[in-house]
mmCIF file of C-alpha atoms in Angstrom:
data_model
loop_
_atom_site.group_PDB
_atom_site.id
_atom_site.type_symbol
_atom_site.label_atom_id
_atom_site.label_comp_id
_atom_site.label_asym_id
_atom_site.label_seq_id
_atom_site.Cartn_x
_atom_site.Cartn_y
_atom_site.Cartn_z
ATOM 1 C CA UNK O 454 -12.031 -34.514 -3.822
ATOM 2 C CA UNK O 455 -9.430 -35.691 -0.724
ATOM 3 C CA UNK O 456 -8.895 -38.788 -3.293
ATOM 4 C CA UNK O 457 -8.119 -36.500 -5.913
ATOM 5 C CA UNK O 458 -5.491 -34.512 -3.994
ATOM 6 C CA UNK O 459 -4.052 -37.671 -2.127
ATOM 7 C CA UNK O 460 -3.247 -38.827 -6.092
ATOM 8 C CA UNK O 461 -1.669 -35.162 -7.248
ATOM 9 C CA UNK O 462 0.368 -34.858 -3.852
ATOM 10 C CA UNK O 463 1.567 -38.242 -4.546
ATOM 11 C CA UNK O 464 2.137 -37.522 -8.363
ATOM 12 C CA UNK O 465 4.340 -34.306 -6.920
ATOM 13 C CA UNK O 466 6.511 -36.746 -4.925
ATOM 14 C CA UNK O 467 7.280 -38.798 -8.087
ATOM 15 C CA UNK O 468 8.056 -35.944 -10.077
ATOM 16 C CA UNK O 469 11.276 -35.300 -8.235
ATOM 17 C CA UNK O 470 12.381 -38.919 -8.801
ATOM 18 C CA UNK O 471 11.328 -39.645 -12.316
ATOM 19 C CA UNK O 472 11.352 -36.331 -14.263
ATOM 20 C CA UNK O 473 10.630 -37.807 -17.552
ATOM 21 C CA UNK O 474 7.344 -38.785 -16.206
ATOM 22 C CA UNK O 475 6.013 -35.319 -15.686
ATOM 23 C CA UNK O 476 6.703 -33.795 -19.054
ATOM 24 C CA UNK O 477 4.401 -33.113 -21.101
ATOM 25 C CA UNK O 478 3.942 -32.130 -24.876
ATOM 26 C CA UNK O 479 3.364 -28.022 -25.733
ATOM 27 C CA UNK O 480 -0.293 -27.183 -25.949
ATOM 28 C CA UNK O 481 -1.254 -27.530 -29.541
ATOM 29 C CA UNK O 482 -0.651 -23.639 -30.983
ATOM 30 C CA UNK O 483 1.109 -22.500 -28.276
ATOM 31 C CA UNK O 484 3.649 -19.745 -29.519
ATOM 32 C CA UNK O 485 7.593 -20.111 -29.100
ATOM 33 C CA UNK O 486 7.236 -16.721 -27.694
ATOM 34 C CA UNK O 487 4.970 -13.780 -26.658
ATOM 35 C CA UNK O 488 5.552 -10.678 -25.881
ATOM 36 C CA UNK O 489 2.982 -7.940 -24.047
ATOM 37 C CA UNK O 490 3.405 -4.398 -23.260
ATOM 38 C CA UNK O 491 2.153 -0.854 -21.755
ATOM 39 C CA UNK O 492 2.703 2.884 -21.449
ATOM 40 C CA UNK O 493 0.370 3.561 -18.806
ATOM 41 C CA UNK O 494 -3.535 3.602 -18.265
ATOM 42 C CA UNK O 495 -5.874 6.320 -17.281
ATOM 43 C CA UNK O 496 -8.734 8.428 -19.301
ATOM 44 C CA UNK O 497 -7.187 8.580 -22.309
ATOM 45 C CA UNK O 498 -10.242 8.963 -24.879
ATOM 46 C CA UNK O 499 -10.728 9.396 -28.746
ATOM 47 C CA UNK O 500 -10.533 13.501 -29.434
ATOM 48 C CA UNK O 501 -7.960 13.804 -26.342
ATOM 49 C CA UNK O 502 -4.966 13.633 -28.226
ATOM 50 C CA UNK O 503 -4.026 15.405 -31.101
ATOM 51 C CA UNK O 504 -3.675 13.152 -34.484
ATOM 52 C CA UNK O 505 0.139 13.670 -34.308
ATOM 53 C CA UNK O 506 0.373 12.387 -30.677
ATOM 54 C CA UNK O 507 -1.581 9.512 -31.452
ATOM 55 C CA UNK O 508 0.762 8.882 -34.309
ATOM 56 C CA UNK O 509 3.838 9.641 -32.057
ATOM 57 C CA UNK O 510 2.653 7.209 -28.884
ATOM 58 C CA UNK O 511 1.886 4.368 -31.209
ATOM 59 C CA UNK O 512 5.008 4.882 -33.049
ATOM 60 C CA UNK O 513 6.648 4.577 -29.631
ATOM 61 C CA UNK O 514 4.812 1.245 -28.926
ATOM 62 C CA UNK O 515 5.683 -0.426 -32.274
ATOM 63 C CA UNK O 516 9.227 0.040 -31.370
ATOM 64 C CA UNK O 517 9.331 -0.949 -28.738
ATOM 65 C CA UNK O 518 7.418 -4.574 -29.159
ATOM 66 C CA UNK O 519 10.156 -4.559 -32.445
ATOM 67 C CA UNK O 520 13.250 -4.245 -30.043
ATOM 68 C CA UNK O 521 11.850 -7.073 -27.627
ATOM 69 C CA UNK O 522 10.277 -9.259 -30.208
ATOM 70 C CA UNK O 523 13.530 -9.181 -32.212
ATOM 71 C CA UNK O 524 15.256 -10.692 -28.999
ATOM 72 C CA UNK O 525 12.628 -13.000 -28.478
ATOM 73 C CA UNK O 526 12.808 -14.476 -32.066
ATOM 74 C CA UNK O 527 16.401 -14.771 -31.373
ATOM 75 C CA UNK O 528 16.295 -17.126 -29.203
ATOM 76 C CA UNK O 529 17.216 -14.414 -26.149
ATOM 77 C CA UNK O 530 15.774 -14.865 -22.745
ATOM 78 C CA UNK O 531 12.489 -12.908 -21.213
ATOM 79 C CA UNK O 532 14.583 -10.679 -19.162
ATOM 80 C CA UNK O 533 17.161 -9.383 -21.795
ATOM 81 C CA UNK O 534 13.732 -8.631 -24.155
ATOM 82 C CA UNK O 535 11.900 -6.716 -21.577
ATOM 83 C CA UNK O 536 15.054 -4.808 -21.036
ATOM 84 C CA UNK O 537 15.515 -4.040 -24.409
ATOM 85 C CA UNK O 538 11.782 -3.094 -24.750
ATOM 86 C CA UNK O 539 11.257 -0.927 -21.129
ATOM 87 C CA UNK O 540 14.404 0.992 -21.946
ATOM 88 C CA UNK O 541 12.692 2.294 -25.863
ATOM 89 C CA UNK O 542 10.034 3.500 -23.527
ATOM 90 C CA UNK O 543 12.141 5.189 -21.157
ATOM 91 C CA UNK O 544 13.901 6.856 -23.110
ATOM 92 C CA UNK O 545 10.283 8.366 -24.944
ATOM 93 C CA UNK O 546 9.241 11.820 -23.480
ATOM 94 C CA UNK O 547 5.528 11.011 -24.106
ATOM 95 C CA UNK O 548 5.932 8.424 -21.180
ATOM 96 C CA UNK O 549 5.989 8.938 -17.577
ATOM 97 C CA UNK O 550 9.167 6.474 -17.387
ATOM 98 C CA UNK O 551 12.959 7.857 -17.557
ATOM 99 C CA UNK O 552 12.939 11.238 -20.038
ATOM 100 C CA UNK O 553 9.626 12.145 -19.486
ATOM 101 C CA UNK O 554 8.974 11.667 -15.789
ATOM 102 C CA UNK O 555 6.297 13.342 -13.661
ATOM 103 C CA UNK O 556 7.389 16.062 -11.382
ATOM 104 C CA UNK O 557 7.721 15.241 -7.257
ATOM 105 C CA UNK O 558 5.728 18.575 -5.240
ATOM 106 C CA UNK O 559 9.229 20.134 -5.017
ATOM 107 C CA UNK O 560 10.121 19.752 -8.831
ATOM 108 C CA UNK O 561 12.173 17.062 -9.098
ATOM 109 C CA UNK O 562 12.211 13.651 -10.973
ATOM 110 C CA UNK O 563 12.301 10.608 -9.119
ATOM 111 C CA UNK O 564 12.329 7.413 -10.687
ATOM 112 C CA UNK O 565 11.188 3.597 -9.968
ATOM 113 C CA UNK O 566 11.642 0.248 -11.658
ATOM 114 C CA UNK O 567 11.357 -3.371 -10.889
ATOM 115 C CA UNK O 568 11.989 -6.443 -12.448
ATOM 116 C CA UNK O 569 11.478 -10.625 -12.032
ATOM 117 C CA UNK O 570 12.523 -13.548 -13.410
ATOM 118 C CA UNK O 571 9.665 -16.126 -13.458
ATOM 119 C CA UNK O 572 12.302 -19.050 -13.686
ATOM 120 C CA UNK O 573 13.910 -18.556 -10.165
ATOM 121 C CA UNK O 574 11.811 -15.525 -8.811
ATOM 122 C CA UNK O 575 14.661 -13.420 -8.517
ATOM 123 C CA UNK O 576 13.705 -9.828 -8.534
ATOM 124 C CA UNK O 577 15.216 -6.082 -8.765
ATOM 125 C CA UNK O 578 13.416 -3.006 -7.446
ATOM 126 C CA UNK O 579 14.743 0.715 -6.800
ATOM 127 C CA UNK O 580 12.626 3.648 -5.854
ATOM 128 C CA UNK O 581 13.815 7.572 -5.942
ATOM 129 C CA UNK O 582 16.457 7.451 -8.395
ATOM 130 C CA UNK O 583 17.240 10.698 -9.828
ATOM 131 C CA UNK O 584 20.013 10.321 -12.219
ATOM 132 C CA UNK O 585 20.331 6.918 -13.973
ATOM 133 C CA UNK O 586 18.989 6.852 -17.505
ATOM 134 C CA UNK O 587 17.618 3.615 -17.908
ATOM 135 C CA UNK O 588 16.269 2.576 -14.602
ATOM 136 C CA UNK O 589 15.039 -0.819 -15.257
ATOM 137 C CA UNK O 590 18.661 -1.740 -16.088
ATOM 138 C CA UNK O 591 19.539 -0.812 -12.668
ATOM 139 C CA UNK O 592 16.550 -2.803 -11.055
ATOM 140 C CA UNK O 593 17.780 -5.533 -13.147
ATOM 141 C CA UNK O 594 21.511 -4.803 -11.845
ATOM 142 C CA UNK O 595 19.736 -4.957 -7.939
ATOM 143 C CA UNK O 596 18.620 -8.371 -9.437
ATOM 144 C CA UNK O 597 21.601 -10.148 -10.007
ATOM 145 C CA UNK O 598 24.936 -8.456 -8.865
ATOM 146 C CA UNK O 599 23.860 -6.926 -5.587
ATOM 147 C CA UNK O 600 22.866 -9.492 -2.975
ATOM 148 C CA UNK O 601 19.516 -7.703 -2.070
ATOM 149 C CA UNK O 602 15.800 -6.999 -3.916
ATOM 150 C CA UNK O 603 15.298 -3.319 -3.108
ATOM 151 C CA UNK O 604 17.277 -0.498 -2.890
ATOM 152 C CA UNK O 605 16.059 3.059 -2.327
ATOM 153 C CA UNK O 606 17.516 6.946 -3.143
ATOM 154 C CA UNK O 607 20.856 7.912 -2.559
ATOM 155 C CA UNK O 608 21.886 4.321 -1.751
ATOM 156 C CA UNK O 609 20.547 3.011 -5.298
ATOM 157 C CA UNK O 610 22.356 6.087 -7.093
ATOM 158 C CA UNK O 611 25.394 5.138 -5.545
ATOM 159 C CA UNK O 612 24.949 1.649 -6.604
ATOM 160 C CA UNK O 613 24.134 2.590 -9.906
ATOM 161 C CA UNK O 614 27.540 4.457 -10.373
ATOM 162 C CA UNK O 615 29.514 1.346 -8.810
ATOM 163 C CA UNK O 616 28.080 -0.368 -11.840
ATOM 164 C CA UNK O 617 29.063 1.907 -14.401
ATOM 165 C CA UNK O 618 25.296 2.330 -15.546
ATOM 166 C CA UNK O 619 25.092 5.460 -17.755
ATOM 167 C CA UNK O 620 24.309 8.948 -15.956
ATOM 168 C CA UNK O 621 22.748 11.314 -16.602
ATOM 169 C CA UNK O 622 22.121 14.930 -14.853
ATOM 170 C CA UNK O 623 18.769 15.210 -13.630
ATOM 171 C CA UNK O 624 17.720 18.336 -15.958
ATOM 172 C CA UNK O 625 17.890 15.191 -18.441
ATOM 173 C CA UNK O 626 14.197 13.910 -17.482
ATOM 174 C CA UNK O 627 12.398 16.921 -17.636
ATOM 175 C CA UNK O 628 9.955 18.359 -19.903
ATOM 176 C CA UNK O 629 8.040 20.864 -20.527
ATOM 177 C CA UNK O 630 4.892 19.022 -20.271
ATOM 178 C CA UNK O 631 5.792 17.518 -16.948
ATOM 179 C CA UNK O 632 6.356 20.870 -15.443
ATOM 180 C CA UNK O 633 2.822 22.260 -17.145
ATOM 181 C CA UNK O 634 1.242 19.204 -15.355
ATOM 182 C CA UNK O 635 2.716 20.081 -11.802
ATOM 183 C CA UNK O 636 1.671 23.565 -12.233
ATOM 184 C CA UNK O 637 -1.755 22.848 -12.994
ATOM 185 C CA UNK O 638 -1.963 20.541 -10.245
ATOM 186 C CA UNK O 639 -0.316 23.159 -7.671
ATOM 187 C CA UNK O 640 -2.749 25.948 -9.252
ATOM 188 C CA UNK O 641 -5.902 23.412 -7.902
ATOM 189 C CA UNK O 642 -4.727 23.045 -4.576
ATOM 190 C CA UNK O 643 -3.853 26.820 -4.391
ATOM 191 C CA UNK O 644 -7.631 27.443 -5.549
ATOM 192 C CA UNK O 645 -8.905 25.330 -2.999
ATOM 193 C CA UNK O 646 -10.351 22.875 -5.591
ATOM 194 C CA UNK O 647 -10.559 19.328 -4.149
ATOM 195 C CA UNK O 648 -7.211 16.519 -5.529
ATOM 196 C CA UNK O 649 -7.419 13.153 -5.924
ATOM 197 C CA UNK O 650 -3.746 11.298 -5.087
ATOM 198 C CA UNK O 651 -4.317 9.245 -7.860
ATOM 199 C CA UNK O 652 -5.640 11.746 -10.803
ATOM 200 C CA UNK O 653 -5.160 9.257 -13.321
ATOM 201 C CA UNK O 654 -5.805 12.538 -15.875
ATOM 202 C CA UNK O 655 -2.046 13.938 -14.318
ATOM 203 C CA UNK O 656 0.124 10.610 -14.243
ATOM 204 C CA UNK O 657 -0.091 8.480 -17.057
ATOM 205 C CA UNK O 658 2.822 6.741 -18.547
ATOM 206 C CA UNK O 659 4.247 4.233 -16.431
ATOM 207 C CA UNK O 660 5.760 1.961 -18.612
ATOM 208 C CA UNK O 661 5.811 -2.262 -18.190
ATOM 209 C CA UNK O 662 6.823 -5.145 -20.413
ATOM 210 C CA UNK O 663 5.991 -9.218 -19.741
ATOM 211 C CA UNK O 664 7.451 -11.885 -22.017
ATOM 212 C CA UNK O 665 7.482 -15.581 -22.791
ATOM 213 C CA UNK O 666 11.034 -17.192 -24.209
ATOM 214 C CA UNK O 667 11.392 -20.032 -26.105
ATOM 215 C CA UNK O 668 13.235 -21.887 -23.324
ATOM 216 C CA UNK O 669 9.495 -21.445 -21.645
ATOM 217 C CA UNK O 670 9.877 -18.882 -19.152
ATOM 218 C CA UNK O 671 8.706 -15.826 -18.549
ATOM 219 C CA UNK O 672 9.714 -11.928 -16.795
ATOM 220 C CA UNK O 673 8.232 -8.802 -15.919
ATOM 221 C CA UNK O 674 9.234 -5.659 -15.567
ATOM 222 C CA UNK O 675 7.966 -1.895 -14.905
ATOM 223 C CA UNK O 676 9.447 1.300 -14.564
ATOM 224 C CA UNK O 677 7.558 4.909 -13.553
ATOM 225 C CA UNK O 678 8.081 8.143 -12.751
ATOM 226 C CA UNK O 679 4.953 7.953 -9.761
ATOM 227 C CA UNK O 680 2.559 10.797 -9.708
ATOM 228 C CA UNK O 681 2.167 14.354 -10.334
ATOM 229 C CA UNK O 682 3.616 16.082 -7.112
ATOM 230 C CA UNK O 683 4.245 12.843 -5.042
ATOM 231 C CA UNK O 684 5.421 14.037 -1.598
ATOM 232 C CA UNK O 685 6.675 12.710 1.507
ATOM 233 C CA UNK O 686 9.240 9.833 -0.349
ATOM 234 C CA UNK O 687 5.671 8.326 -1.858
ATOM 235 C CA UNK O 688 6.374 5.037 -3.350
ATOM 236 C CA UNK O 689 3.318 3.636 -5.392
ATOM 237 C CA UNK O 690 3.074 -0.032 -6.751
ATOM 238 C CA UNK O 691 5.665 -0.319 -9.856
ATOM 239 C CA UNK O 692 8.477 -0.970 -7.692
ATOM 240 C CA UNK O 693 6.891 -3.238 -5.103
ATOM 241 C CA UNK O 694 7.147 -7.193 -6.133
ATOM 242 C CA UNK O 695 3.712 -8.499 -5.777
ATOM 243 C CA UNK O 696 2.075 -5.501 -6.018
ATOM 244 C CA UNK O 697 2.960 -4.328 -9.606
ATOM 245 C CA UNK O 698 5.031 -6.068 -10.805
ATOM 246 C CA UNK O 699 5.345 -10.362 -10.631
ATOM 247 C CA UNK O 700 6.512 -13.441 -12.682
ATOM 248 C CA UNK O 701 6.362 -17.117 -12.072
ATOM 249 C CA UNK O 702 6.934 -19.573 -14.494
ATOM 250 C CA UNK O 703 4.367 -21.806 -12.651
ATOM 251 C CA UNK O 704 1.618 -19.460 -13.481
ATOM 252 C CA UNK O 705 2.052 -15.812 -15.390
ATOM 253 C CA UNK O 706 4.082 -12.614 -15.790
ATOM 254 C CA UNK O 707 2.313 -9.265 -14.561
ATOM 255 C CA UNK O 708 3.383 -5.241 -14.866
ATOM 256 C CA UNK O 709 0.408 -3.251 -13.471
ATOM 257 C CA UNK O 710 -0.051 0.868 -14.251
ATOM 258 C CA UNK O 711 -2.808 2.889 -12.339
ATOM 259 C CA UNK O 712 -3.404 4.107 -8.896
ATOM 260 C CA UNK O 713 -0.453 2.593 -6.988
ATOM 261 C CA UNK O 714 -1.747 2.618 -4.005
ATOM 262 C CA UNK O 715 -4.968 0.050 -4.324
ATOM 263 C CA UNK O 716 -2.703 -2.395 -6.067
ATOM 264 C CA UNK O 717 -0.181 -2.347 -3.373
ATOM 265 C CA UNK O 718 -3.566 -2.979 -1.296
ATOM 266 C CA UNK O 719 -4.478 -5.677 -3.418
ATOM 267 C CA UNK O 720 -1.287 -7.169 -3.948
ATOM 268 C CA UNK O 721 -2.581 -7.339 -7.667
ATOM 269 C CA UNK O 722 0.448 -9.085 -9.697
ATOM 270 C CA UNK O 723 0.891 -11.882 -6.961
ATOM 271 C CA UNK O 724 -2.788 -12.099 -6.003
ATOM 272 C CA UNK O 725 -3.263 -12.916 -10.733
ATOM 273 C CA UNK O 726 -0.755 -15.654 -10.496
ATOM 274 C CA UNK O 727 -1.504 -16.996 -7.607
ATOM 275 C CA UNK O 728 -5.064 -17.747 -8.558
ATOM 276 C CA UNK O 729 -3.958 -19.132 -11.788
ATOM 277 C CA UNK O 730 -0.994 -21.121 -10.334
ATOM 278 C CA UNK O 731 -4.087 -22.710 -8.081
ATOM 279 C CA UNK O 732 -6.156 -23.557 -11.102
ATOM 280 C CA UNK O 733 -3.418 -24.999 -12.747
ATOM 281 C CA UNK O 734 -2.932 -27.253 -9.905
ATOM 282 C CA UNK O 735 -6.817 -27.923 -9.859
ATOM 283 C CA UNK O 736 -6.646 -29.344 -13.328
ATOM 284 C CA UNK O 737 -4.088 -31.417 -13.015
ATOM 285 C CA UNK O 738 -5.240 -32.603 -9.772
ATOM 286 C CA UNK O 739 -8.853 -33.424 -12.436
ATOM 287 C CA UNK O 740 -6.899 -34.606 -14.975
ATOM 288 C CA UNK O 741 -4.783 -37.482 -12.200
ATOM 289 C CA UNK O 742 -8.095 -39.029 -11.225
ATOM 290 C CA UNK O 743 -9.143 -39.659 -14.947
ATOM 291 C CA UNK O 744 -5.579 -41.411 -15.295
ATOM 292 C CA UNK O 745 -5.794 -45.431 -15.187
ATOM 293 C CA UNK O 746 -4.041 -47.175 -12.142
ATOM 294 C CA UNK O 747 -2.722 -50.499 -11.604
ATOM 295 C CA UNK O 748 -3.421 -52.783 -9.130
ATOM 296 C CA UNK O 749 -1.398 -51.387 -6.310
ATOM 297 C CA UNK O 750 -3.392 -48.272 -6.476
ATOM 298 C CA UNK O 751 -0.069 -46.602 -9.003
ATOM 299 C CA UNK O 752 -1.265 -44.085 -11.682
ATOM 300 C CA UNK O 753 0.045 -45.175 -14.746
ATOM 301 C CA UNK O 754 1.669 -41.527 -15.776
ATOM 302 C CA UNK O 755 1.750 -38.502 -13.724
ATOM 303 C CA UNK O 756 -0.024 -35.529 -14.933
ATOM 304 C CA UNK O 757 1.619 -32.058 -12.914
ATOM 305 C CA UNK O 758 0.774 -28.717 -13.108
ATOM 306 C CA UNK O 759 3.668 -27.664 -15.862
ATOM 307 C CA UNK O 760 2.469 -30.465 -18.164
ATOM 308 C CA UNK O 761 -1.390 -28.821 -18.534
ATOM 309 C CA UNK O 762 -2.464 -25.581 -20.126
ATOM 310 C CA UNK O 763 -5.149 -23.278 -18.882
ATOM 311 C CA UNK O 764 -7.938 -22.266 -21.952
ATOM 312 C CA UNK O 765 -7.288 -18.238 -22.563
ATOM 313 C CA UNK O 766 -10.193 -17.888 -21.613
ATOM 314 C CA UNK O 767 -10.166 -19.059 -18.092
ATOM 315 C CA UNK O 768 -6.996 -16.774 -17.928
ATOM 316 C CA UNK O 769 -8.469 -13.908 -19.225
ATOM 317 C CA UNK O 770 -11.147 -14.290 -16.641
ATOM 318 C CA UNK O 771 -8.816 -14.852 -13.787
ATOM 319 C CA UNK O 772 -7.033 -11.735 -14.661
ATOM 320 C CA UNK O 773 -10.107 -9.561 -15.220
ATOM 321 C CA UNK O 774 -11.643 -10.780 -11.846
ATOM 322 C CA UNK O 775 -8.440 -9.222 -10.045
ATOM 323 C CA UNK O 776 -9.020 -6.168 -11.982
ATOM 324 C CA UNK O 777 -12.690 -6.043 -11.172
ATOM 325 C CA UNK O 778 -12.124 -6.047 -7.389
ATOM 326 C CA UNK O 779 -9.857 -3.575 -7.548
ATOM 327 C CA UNK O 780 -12.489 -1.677 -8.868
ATOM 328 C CA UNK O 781 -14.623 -2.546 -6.374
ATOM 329 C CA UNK O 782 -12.297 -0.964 -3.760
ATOM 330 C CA UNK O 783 -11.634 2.282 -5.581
ATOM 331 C CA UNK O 784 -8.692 1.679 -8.285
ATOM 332 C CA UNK O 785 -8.503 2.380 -11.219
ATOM 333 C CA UNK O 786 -5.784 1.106 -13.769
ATOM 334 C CA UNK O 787 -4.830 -2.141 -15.510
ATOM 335 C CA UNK O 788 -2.533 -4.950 -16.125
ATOM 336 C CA UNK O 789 -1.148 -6.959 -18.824
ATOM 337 C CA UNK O 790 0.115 -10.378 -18.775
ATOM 338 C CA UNK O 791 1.750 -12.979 -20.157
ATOM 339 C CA UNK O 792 2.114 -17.450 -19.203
ATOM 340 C CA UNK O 793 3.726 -20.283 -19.468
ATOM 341 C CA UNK O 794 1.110 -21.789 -21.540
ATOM 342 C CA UNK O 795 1.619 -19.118 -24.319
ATOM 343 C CA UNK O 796 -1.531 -17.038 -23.181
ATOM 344 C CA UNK O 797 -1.077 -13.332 -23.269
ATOM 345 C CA UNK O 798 -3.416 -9.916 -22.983
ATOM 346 C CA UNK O 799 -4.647 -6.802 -20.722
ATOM 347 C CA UNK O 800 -7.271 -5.961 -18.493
ATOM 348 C CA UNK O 801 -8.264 -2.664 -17.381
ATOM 349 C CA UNK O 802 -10.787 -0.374 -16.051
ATOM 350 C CA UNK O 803 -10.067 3.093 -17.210
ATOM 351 C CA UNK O 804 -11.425 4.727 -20.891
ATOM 352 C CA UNK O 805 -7.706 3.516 -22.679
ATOM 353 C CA UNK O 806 -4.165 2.058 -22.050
ATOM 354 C CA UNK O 807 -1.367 2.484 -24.023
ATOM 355 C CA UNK O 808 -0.720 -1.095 -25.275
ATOM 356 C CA UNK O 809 0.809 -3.519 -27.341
ATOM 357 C CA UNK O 810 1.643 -7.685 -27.824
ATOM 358 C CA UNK O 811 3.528 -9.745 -30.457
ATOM 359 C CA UNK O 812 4.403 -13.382 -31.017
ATOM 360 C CA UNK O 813 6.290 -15.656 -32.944
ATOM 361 C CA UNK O 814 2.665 -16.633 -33.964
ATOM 362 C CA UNK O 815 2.850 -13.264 -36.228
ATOM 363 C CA UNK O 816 0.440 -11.282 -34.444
ATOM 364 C CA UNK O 817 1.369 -7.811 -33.907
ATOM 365 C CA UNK O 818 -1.179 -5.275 -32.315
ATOM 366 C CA UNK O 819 -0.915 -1.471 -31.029
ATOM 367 C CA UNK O 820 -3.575 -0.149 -29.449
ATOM 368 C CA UNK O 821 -4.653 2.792 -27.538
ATOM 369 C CA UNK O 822 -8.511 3.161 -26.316
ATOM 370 C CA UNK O 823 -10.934 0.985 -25.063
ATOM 371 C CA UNK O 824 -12.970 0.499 -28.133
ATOM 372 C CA UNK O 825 -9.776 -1.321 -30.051
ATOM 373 C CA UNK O 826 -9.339 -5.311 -29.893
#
């Protein structure tokens, strides 16, 4: 195994001096681009919503793959189609995402988004905004004009207006339903009854989109509204790089919904593509010591991480592994995910998520509970 290693470290090395060495052809079926999405996990189970809602949130889905997968097939880049995709669900009042957030404990809506590029691991994040409409374009404005990652309440408002993002006045994001919610939930503690932080039956509908380009790189992005009366300036995962929210081209793209605060724990988007980033290595450390060498010891071609592809199933493992020790510590909730290698899917451990994926392969699926492929 030290042989094996000695060979790939030296193969890195040689990389940086003979570039035409280390590329290598597209796996065989591997789509010119994928796109994944979801509107949230928690119990959502058959006979819980009405037909027409049903109708209504997959609706909702469908466009939103359609306004992604359209830039996608265009030849746009994974950050402009996750845009175009988050903001459709945003701007959907049966999501807990822009119109349609959850209600803080003193009625208001507060808002977080994030955003990465997988090529150079630039990222956006803002937390508390109360009156930009679309707050994964201002995460994505953090991203590339401001000079910083993460920016927080009044200071990312006031950066929102510099940029001339749209505004809105907060009575914009509430609804009815939202208000019902933090009623109910104030009516329990008033009662006495005992209330779980992260009652996955009250919150719902964060929102997330990862994408593969054709160029061969890959974003993420989420956006949420939190939980049902959040207090105390709570900030859950969506916003947190690492924690829900990741993408690296050298492994996968991942936007995590569910109980925030185990994720953060976890650090569940970085801890997915970090464990396939080391497998990829792994194989193409394998892969090196099957490669002839000459007589000085030379491989005859150098086989690198970017030039291999991991089997979907070995990803979907990876990513369901994460998910099951998440479990194991008390979360509940879900990720989806999309790589390099064209791979893309979900894994999650409540009754449903709201979900979706599409691909210049032509497959285009919606799906809702547990029991659907």
């Amino acid at each position: 195994m030290r042989r094996i290693w000695a060979i790939f470290l030296g193969a890195l090395i040689m990389s940086n001096a003979a570039s035409a060495q280390t590329s290598g052809d597209p796996p065989a079926g591997k789509p010119a681009w994928a796109l994944t999405i979801h509107g949230g996990a928690g119990v959502i189970e058959r006979g819980k919503l009405t037909p027409e809602k049903d109708a209504e949130i997959r609706a909702a889905l469908s466009r939103a793959l359609d306004a992604g997968s359209a830039v996608l097939a265009g030849g746009g880049s994974a950050v402009d189609a996750i845009g175009a995709t988050i903001t459709i669900l945003e701007d959907d009042a049966n999501f807990n995402a822009g119109r349609g957030a959850v209600f803080t404990w003193d009625g208001a809506n507060e808002m977080d988004a994030a955003i990465m590029k997988g090529e150079t691991l630039e990222a956006g994040a803002v937390t508390g905004v109360t009156r930009t409409k679309n707050p994964v374009l201002l995460a994505r404005k953090v991203m590339e004009d401001s000079g910083f990652v993460f920016l927080s309440r009044e200071g990312a408002d006031q950066f929102s207006r510099e940029q001339g993002l749209e505004q809105v006045d907060p009575s914009y994001f509430a609804t009815p339903l939202r208000r019902e919610q933090l009623e109910e939930l104030k009516e329990r503690v008033a009662s006495g009854k005992q209330v779980s932080s992260f009652d996955i039956d009250m919150k719902y509908g964060t929102v997330g989109a990862v994408a593969l380009d054709q160029s061969g790189h890959v974003a993420a992005a989420t956006s949420t509204g939190g939980v049902t009366g959040k207090r105390w300036g709570r900030i859950g995962d969506s916003p947190v790089i690492g924690a829900g929210t990741y993408a690296d081209d050298r492994s996968c793209a991942i936007s995590a919904t569910g109980a925030g605060e185990y994720f953060i724990r976890l650090g569940v988007a970085h801890e997915i593509c970090t464990r396939l980033r080391f497998r990829a290595i792994e194989q193409a450390a394998e892969a090196q010591a099957e490669v002839p060498v000459d007589r000085d010891g030379a491989p005859e071609r150098v086989i690198t991480p970017d030039a291999v592809s991991l089997d979907p199933r070995e990803v979907q493992d990876i990513v369901t592994g994460v998910i099951d020790e998440l479990g194991e510590l008390g979360g509940t909730g879900g990720v989806i995910y999309a790589t390099p290698w064209g791979q893309q899917g979900w894994s999650f451990n409540t009754p449903g998520m709201y979900r979706g994926k599409a691909s210049s392969g032509g497959e285009k699926l919606v799906a809702i509970y547990g029991d659907e492929e």
